XYZ file of C-alpha atoms in Angstrom:
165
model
C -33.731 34.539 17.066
C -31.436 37.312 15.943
C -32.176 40.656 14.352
C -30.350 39.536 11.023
C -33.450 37.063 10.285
C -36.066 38.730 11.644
C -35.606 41.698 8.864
C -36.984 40.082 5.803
C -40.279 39.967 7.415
C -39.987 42.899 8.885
C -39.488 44.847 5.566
C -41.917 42.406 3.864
C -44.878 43.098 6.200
C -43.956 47.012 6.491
C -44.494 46.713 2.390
C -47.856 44.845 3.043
C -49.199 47.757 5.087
C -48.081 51.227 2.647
C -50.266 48.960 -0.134
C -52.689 48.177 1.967
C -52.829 51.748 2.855
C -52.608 53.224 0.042
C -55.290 50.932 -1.833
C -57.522 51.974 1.349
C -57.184 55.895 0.678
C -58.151 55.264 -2.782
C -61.161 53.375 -1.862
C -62.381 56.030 0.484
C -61.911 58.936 -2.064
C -64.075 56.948 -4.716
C -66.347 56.330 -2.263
C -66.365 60.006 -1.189
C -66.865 60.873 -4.855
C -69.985 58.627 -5.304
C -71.530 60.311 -2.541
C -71.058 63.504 -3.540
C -73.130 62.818 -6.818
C -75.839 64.654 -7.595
C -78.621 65.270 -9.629
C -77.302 67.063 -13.150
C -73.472 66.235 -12.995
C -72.323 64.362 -15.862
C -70.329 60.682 -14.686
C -68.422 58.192 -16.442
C -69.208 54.665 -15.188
C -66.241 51.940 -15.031
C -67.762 50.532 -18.560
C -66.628 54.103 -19.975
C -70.350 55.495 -21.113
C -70.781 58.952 -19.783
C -73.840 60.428 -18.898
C -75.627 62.916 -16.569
C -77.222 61.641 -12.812
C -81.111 62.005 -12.733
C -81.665 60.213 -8.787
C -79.394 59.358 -6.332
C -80.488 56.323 -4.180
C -78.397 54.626 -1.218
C -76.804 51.913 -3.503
C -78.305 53.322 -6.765
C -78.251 55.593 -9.529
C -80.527 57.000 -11.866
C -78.518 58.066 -14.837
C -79.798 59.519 -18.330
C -77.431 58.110 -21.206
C -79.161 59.744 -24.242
C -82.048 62.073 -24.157
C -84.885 60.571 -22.644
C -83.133 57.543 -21.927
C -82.903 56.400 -18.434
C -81.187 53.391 -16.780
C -80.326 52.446 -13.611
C -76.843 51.558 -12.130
C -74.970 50.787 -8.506
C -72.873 53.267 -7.100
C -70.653 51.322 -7.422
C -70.278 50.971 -11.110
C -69.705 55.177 -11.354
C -65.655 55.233 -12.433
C -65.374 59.110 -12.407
C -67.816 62.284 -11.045
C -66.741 65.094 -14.234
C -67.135 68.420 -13.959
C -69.438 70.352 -16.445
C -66.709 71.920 -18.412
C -64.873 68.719 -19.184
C -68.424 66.468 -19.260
C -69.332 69.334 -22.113
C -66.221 69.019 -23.780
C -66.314 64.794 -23.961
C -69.920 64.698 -24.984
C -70.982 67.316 -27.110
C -67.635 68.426 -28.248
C -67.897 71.803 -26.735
C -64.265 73.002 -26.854
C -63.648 76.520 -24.874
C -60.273 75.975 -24.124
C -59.562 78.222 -27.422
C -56.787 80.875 -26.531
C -58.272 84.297 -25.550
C -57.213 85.816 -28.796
C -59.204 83.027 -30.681
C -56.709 81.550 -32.685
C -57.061 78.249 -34.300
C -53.656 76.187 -34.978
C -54.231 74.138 -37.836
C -54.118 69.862 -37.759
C -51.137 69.703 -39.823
C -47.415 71.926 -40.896
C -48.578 73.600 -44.232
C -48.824 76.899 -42.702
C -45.371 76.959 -41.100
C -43.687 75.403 -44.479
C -43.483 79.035 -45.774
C -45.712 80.419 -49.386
C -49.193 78.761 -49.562
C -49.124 79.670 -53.031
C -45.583 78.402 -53.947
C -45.976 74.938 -55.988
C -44.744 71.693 -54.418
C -41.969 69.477 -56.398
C -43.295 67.034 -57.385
C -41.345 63.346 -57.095
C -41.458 60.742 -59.930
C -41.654 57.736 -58.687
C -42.375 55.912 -62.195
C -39.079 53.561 -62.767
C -36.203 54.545 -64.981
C -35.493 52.773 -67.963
C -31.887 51.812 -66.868
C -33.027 50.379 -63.720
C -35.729 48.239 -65.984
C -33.219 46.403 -68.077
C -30.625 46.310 -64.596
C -33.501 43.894 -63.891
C -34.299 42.519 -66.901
C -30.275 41.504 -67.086
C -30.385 40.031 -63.076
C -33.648 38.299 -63.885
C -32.255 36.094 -67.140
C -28.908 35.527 -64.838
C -31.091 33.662 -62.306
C -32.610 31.944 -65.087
C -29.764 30.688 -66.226
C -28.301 29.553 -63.211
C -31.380 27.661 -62.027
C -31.360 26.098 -65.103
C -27.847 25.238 -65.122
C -27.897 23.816 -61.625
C -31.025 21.127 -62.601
C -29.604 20.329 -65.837
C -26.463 19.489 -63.706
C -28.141 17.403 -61.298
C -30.273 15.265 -63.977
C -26.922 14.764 -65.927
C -25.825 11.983 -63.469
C -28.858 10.042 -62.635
C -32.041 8.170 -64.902
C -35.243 7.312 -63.546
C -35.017 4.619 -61.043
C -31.320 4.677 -60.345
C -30.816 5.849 -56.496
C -27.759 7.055 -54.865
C -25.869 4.525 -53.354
C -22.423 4.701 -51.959
């Protein structure tokens, strides 16, 4: 066999082993994580319920999910090992990542639309009276021609006649 036809599976089996590779790193850093649990780091488990390890075990994991609340888990089944600052932060909404200065910025544009005090124009959005009859007038035009167009079409026939040709 030549070169030429070789190649395909060349290229296709040198793709086969980056995945492969690269799926086996990952493995071994999660694993690597799980092992470096221990007892008061909060976790997230694949399910996504967070909560802080009690016991570490060979293939288990003592975990507290709400104050005085224990269950246990595989190793396994731990998704992420958090640090306290961002464990904090998901669970009891500790946020320190305030600027140094302590300034808030506020959920939504009023303060950078200028006055606070200066009054908003207000819209109308009740209808106009012009654009009431406008479709007053369209509505008795459709009427009419709906009307016209069955009176036309029972003009030509009685009841029981069919069309024949």
């Amino acid at each position: 066999m030549d070169l030429i036809t070789l190649l395909p599976f060349i290229v296709l089996i040198g793709a086969m082993f980056l995945m492969t590779r690269s799926a086996k790193k990952k493995q071994a850093a999660a694993a690597q994580m799980r092992n470096d649990m221990q007892p008061g780091t909060g976790v997230r488990t694949i399910g996504g319920m967070y909560a802080t390890v009690k016991e570490v075990h060979d293939d288990t994991v003592l975990l507290e999910v709400a104050p005085g609340v224990h269950a246990v888990y595989a190793k396994n089944a731990i998704g992420a090992v958090l640090d306290d600052a961002e464990y904090n932060r998901i669970v009891h909404g500790d946020d320190q990542e305030l600027d140094a200065d302590g300034t808030v910025v506020p959920d939504d544009a009023s303060s950078l639309t200028g006055d606070a005090d200066a009054e908003v124009a207000k819209i109308d959005l009740g209808k106009d009276d012009a654009a009431d009859d406008a479709e007053t007038e369209d509505a008795t035009a459709k009427d009419a021609t709906a009307k016209d167009v069955k009176d036309a079409k029972s003009e030509g026939k009685t009841d029981g006649d069919a069309d024949s040709k």
